[in-house]
Short mmCIF file of C-alpha atoms in Angstrom, two decimals:
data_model
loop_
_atom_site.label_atom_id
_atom_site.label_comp_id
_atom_site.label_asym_id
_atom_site.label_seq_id
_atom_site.Cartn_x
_atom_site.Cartn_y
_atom_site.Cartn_z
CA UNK L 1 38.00 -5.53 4.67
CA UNK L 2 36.38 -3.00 7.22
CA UNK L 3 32.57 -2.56 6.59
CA UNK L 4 30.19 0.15 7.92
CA UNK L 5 28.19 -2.42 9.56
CA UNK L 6 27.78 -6.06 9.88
CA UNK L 7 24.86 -8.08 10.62
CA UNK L 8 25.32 -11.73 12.12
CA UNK L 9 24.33 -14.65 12.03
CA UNK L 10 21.30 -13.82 9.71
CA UNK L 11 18.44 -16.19 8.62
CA UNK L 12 17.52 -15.34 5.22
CA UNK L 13 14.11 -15.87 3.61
CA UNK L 14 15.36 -19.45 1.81
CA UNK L 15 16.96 -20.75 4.92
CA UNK L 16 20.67 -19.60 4.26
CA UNK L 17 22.58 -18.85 7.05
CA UNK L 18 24.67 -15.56 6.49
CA UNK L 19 26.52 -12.64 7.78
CA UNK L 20 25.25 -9.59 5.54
CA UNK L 21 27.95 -6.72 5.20
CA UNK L 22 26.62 -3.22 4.52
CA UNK L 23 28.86 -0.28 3.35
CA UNK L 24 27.94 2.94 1.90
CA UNK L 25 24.23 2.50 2.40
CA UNK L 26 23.89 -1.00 0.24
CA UNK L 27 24.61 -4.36 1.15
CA UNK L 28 27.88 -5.15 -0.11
CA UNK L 29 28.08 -9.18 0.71
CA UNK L 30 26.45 -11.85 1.74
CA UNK L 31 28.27 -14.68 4.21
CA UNK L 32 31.26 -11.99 4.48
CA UNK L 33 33.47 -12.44 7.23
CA UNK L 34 34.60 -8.80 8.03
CA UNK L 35 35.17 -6.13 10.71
CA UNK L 36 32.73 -3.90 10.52
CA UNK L 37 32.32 -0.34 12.85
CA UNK L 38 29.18 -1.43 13.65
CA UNK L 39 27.83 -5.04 14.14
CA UNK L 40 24.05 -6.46 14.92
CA UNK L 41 23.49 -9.85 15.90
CA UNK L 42 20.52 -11.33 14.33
CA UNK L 43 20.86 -14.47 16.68
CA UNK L 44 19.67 -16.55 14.18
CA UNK L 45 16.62 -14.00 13.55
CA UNK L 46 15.03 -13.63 9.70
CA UNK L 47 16.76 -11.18 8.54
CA UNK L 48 14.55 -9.87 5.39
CA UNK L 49 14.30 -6.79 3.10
CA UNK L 50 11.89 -4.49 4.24
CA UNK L 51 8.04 -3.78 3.97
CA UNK L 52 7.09 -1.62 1.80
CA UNK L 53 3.63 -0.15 1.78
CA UNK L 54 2.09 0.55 -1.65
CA UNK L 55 -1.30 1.88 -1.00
CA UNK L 56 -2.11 4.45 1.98
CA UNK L 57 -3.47 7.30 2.99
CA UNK L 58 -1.38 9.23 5.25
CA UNK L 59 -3.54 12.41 4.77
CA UNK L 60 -6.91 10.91 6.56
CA UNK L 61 -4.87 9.08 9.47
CA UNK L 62 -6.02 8.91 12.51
CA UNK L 63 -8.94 11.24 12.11
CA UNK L 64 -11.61 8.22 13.11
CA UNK L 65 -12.10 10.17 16.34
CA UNK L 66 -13.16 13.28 14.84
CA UNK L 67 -15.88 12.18 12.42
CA UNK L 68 -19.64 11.46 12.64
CA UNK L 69 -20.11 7.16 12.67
CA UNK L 70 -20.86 5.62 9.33
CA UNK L 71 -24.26 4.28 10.66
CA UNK L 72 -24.55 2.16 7.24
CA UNK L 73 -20.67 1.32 7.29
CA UNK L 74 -20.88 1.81 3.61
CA UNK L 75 -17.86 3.62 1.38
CA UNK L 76 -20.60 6.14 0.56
CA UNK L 77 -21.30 7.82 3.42
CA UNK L 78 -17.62 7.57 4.57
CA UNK L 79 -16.51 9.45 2.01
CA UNK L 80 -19.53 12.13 2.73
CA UNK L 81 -18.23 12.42 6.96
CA UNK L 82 -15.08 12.96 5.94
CA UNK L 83 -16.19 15.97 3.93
CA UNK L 84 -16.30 18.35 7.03
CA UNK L 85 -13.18 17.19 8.46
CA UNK L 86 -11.44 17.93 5.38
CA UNK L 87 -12.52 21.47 5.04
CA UNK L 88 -10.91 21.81 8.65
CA UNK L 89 -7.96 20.76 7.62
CA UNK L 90 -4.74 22.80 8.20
CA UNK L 91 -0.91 22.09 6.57
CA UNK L 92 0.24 21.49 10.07
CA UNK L 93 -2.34 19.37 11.35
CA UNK L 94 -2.20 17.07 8.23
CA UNK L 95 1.82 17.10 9.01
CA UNK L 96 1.53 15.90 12.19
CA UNK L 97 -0.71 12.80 11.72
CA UNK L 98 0.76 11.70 8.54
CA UNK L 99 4.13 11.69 10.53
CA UNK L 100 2.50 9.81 12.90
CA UNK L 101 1.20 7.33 10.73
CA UNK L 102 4.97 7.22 9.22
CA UNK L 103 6.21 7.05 12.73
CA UNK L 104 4.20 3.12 13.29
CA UNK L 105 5.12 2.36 9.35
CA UNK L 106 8.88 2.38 10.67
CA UNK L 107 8.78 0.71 13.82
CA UNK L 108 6.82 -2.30 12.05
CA UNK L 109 9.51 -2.27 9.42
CA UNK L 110 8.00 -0.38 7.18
CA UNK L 111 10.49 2.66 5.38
CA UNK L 112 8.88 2.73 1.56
CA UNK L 113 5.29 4.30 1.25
CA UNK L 114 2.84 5.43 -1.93
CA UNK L 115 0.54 7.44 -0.23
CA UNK L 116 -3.00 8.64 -1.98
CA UNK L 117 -3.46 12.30 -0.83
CA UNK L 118 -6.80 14.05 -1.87
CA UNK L 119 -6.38 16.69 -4.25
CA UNK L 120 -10.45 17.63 -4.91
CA UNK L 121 -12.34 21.36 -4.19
CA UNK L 122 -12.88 20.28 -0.51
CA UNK L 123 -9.41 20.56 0.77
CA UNK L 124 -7.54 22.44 -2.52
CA UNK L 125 -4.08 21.38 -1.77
CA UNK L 126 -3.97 21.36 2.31
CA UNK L 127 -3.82 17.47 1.83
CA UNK L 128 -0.99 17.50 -0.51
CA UNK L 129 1.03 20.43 1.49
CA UNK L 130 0.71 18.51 4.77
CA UNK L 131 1.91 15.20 3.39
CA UNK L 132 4.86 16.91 1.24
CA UNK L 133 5.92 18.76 4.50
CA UNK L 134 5.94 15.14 6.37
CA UNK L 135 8.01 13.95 3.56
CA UNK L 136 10.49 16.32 3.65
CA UNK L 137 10.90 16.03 7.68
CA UNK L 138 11.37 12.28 7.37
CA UNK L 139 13.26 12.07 4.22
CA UNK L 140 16.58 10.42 5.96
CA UNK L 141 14.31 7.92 7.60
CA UNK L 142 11.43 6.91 5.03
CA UNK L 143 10.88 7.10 0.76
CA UNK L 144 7.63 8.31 -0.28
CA UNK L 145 5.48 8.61 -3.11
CA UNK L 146 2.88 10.53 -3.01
CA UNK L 147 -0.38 10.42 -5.43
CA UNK L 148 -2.11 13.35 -6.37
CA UNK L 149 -5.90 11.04 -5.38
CA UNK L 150 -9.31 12.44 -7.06
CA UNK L 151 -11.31 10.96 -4.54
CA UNK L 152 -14.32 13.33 -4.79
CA UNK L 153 -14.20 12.44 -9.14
CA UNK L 154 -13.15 15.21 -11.27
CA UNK L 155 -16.39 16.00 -13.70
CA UNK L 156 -18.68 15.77 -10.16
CA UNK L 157 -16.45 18.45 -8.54
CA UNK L 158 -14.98 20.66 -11.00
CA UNK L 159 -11.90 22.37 -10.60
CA UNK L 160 -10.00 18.79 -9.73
CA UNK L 161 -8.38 18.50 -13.41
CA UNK L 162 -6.30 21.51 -12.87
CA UNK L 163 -6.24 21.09 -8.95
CA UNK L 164 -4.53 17.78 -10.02
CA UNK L 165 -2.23 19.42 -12.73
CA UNK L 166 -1.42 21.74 -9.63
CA UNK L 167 -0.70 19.16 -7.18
CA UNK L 168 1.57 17.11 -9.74
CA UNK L 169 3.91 20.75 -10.50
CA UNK L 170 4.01 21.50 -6.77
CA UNK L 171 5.49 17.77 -6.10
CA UNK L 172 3.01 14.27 -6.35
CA UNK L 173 4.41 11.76 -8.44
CA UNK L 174 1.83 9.69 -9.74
CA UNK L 175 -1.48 10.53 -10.77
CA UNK L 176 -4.25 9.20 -8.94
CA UNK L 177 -8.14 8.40 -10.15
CA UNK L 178 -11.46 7.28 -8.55
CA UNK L 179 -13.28 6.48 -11.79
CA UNK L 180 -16.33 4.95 -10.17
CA UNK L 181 -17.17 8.58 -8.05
CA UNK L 182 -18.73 9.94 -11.21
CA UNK L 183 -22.40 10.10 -12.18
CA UNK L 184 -22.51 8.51 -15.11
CA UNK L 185 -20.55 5.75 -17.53
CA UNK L 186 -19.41 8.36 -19.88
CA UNK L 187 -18.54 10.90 -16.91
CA UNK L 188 -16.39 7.63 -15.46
CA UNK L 189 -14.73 7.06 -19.03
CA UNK L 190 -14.02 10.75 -19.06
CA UNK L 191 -12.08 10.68 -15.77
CA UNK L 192 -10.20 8.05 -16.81
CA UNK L 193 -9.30 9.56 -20.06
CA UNK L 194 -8.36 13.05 -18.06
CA UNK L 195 -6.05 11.02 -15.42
CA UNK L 196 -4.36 9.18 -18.66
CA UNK L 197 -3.77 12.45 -20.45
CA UNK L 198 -2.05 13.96 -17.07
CA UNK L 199 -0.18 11.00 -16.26
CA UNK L 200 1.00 11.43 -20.38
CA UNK L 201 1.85 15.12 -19.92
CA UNK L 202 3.61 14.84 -16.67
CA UNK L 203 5.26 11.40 -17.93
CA UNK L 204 3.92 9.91 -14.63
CA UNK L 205 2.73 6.66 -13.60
CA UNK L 206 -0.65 5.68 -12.65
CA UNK L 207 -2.01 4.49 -9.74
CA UNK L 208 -6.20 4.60 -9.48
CA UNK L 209 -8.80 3.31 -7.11
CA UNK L 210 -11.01 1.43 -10.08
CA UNK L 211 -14.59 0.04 -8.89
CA UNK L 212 -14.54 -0.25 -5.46
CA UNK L 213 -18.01 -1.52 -5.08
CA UNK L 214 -19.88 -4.36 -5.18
CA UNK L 215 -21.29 -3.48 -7.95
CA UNK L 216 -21.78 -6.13 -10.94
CA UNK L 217 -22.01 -3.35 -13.40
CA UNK L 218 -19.06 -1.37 -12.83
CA UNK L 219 -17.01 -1.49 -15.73
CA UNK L 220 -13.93 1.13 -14.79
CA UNK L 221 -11.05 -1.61 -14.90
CA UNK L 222 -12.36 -2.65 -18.43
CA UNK L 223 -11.75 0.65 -20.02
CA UNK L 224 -8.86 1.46 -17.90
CA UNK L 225 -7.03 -1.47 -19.29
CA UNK L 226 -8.49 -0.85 -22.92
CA UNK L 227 -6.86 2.62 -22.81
CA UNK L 228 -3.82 1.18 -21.40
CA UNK L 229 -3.03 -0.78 -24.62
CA UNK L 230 -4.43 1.51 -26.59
CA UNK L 231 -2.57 4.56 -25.49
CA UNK L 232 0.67 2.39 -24.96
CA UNK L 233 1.43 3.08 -21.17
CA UNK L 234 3.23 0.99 -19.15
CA UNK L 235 2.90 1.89 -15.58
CA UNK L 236 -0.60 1.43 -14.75
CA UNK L 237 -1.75 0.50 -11.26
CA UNK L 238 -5.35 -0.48 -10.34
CA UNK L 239 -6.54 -0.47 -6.52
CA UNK L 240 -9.17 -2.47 -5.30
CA UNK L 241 -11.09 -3.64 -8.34
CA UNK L 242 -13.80 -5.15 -5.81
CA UNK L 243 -16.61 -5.00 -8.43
CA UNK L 244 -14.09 -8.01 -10.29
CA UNK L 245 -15.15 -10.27 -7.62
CA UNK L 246 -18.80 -9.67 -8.10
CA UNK L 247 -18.54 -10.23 -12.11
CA UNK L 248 -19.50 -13.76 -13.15
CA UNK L 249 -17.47 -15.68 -14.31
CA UNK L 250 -17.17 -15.93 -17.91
CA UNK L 251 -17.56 -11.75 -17.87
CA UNK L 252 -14.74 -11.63 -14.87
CA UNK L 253 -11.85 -13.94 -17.34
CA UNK L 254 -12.05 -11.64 -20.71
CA UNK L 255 -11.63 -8.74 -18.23
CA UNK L 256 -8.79 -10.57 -16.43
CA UNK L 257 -7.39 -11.27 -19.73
CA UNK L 258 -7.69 -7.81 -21.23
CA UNK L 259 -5.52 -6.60 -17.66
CA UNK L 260 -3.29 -8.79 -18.29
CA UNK L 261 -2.92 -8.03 -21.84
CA UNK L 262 -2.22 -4.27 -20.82
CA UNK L 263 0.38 -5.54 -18.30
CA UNK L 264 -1.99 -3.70 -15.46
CA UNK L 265 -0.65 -4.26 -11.24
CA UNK L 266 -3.15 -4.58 -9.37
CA UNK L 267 -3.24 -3.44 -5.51
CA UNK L 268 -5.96 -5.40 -2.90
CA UNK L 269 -6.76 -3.45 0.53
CA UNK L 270 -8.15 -6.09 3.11
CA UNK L 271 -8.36 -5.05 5.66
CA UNK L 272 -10.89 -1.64 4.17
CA UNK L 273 -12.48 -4.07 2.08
CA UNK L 274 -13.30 -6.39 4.30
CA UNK L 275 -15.38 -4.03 6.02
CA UNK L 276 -17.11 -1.94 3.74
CA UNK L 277 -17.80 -4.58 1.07
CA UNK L 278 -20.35 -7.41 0.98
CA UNK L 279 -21.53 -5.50 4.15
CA UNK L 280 -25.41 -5.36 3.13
CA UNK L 281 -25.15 -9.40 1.30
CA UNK L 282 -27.54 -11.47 2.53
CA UNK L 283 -25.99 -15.14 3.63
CA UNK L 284 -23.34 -16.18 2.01
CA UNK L 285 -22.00 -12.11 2.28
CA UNK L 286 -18.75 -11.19 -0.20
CA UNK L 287 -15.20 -11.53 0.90
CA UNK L 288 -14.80 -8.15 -0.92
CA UNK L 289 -11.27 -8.73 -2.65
CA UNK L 290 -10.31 -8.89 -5.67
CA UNK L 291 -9.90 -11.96 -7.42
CA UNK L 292 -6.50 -12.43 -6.11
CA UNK L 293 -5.78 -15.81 -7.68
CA UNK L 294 -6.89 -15.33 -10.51
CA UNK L 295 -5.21 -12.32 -10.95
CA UNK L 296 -2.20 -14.12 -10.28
CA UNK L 297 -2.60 -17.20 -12.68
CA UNK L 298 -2.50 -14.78 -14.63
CA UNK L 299 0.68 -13.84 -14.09
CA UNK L 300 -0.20 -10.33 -12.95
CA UNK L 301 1.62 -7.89 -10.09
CA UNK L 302 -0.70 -8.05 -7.51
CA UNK L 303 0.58 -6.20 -3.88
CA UNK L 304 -1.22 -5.56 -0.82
CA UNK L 305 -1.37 -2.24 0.65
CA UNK L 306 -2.74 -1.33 4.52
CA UNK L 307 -4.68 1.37 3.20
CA UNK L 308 -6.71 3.19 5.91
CA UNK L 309 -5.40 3.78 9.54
CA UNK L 310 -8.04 4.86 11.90
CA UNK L 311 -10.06 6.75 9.76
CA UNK L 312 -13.68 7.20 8.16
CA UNK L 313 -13.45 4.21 6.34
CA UNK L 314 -11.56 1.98 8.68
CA UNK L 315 -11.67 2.41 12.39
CA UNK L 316 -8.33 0.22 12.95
CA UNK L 317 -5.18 0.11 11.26
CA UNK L 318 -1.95 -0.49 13.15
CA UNK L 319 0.05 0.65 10.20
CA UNK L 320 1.50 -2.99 10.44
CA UNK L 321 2.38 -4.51 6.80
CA UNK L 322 2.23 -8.01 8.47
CA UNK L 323 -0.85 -7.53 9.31
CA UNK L 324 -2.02 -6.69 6.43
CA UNK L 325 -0.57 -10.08 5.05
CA UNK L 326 -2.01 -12.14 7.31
CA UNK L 327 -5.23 -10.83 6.77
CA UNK L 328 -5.00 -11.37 3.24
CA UNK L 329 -3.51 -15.00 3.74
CA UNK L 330 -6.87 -15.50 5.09
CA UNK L 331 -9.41 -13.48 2.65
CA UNK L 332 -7.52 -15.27 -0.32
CA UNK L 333 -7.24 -18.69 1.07
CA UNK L 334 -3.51 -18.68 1.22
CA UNK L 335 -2.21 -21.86 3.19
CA UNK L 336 0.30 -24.02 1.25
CA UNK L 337 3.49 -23.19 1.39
CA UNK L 338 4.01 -21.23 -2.29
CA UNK L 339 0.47 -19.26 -1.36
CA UNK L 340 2.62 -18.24 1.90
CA UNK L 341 5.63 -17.42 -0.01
CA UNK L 342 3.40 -15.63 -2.59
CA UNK L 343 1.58 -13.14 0.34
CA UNK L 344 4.99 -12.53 1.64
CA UNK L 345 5.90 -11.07 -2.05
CA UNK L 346 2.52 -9.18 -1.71
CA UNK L 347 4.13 -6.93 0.84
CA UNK L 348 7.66 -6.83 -0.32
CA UNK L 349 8.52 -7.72 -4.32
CA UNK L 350 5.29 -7.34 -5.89
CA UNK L 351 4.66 -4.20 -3.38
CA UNK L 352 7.95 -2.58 -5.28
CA UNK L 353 7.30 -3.50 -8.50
CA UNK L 354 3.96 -1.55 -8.34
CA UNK L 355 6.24 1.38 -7.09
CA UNK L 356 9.03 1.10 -9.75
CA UNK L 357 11.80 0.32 -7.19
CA UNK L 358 14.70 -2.17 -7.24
CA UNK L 359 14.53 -4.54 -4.26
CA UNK L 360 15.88 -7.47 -2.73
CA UNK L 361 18.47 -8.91 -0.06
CA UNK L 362 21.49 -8.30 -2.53
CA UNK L 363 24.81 -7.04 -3.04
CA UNK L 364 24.21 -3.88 -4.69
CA UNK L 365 20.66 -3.16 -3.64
CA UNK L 366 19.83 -0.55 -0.53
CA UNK L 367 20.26 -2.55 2.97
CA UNK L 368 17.10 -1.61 3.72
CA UNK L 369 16.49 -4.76 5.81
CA UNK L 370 14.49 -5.64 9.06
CA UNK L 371 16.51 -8.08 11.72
CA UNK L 372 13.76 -9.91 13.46
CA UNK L 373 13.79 -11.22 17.32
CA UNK L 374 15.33 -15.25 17.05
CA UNK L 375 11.90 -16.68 17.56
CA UNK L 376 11.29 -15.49 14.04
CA UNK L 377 13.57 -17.71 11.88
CA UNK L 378 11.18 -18.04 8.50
CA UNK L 379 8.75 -15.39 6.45
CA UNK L 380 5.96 -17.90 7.56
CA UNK L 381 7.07 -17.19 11.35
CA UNK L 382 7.04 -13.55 10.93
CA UNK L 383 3.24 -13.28 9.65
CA UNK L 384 2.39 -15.84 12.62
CA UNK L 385 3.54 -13.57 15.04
CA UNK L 386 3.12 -10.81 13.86
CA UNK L 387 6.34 -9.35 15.96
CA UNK L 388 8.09 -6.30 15.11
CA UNK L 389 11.39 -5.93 14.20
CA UNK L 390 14.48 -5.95 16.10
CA UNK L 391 16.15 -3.73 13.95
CA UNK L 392 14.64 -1.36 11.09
CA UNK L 393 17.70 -0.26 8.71
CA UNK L 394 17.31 2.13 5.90
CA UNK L 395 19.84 2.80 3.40
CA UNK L 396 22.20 0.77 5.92
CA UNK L 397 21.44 3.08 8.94
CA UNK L 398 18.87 1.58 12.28
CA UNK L 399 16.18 3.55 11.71
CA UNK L 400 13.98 2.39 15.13
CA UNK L 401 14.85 -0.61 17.41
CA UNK L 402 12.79 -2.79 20.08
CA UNK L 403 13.91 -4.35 23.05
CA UNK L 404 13.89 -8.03 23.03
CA UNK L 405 12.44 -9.80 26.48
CA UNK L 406 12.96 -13.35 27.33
CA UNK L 407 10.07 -15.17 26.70
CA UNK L 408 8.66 -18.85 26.72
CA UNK L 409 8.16 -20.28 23.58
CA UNK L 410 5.36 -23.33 23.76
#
């Protein structure tokens, strides 16, 4: 049987040797020996499903350049610097950088994005227009899903509720929340309760920044996941939940088991949060994630997402999801082997579960794959390296390709 395309000689994640056939888009069989019009040799490379980044902001990319410094390096006054920059903003300069951004997603493997756009009285819907616009342009190339992101809060700047019903009609798929931007515990349960009742009206899923802050006393994820149950939803995403770290103990487990009683997925941003958090500790300072393993003894969804790329919160940010693992192998103490196998799923199963896609290497599924150079025959290899991919493929098509050199391997 002809195929459209053929890869060879394939590593897969477990170790299997295989030839992976791809026809119509999908992969259509593993270990198939077929003609194909098109065949890729993998040279004993990984061959993996791809990256998929759940968390980012494609909106404030690359606009590090442009903005005052953060002289205390806090969230707080990032948020305030990127205030002016934002009112600048035009549809076709937010295009252009989020298709940048897009641009080094892809040639690091990356073709599935949930982007957090700011919808707030700041920008209106520039954010949103510019990212939509970007969508559309790339839309044979990359899947995105965008969130309609409160970042400024919504009782603190009014006008955001129906800026945010607005943004959801003219296109964002998930709402967004930043619970902990409010003034006051009942103005934080209030935003929560406004970004449940959109999400309910739009039948949308939820996806909020909840208590990023080193803040003891921050209680956002508690009611979140109270409202969760009570209100029955069950697509309920939580981002950074730093203040979880900074509970004690005792506290930190009833709120852990009330998440997990709500079936909440939980999103940690390293490389961001390694920054800005723990930043004014004395000695021994925060890590600034999450509670990562507990989350997941749990038995919880918990992804990793790159987050910020060169902007007012984050002054790096190669748009590199292996990257982002790595970093997290080392904030969460991953080493043994089933910790590396579990921050591999952080950037590609638990990363599409929190963005309600099917995904794997199987027949059936999209052969949306990455063919990595043959120095790179294991998952553990590829977050060692940190190389790019050979070979992007979306949908069954080579999205972006790098030239392999020669090279001495030590």
């Amino acid at each position: 049987m002809g195929y459209d395309l053929v890869v060879r000689d394939a590593v897969l994640p477990d170790g299997q040797r295989a030839d992976i056939a791809v026809d119509d888009g999908d992969v259509a069989a593993i270990d198939a020996d077929a003609d194909a019009d098109t065949e890729l040799d993998a040279d004993g490379g990984l061959v993996a499903a791809g990256f998929l980044d759940c968390h980012v902001h494609l909106d404030k990319a690359y606009i590090a350049s442009d903005l005052p410094v953060n002289e205390t390096g806090t969230l707080a006054e990032a948020i305030a610097n990127i205030h002016d920059r934002k009112r600048e903003y035009t549809v076709a300069d937010v295009r252009e950088r989020a298709e940048r951004a897009i641009a080094a997603h892809v040639r690091n493997g990356c073709t599935r994005l949930r982007t957090h756009v700011d919808v707030d009285t700041i920008g209106d819907l520039t954010p949103l227009r510019g990212v939509l616009a970007a969508r559309e342009n790339w839309a044979d190339v990359v899947d995105v899903q965008i969130v309609a992101f409160p970042q400024e809060g919504i009782r603190r700047d009014p006008g955001t509720a129906d800026l945010l019903a607005d943004a959801m009609a003219a296109g964002a798929d998930v709402v967004g929340g930043m619970p902990d931007n409010e003034r006051t515990d009942a103005d934080t349960r209030a935003h929560i309760d406004t970004i449940l009742d959109l999400a309910a009206e739009f039948d949308a899923p939820v996806d909020a920044h909840v208590d990023e802050t080193d803040d003891p006393s921050a209680r956002s994820l508690e009611y979140l996941a109270a409202e969760t149950l009570d209100r029955g939803f069950e697509d309920v995403t939580a981002g950074h939940t730093c203040a979880l770290a900074a509970y004690d103990d005792p506290h930190a487990a009833r709120v852990v088991d009330l998440a997990a009683e709500a079936g909440l997925k939980f999103v940690t941003n390293p490389t961001t949060n390694l920054l800005l958090q723990g930043r004014h500790d004395g000695h021994p300072k925060r890590r600034g994630l999450t509670r990562v393993d507990d989350l997941r003894d749990a038995g919880l969804t918990v992804a990793a997402g790159q987050d910020c790329i060169r902007d007012g919160f984050y002054p790096y940010g190669r748009a590199s999801m292996q990257e982002t693992a790595f970093l997290t192998a080392h904030a969460a103490h991953f080493q043994t082997r089933a910790e590396r196998r579990a921050v591999w799923r952080m950037i590609t199963d638990a990363a599409a579960d929190v963005m309600g896609l099917d995904y794997g290497l199987s027949a059936g599924l999209p052969a949306t794959l990455n063919v990595f150079p043959p120095t790179v025959d294991s998952p553990t290899a590829a977050l060692r390296e940190g190389r790019a991919p050979r070979y992007v493929l979306h949908e069954g098509e080579v999205v972006a390709e790098t030239e392999v050199r020669s090279e001495i391997v030590a």
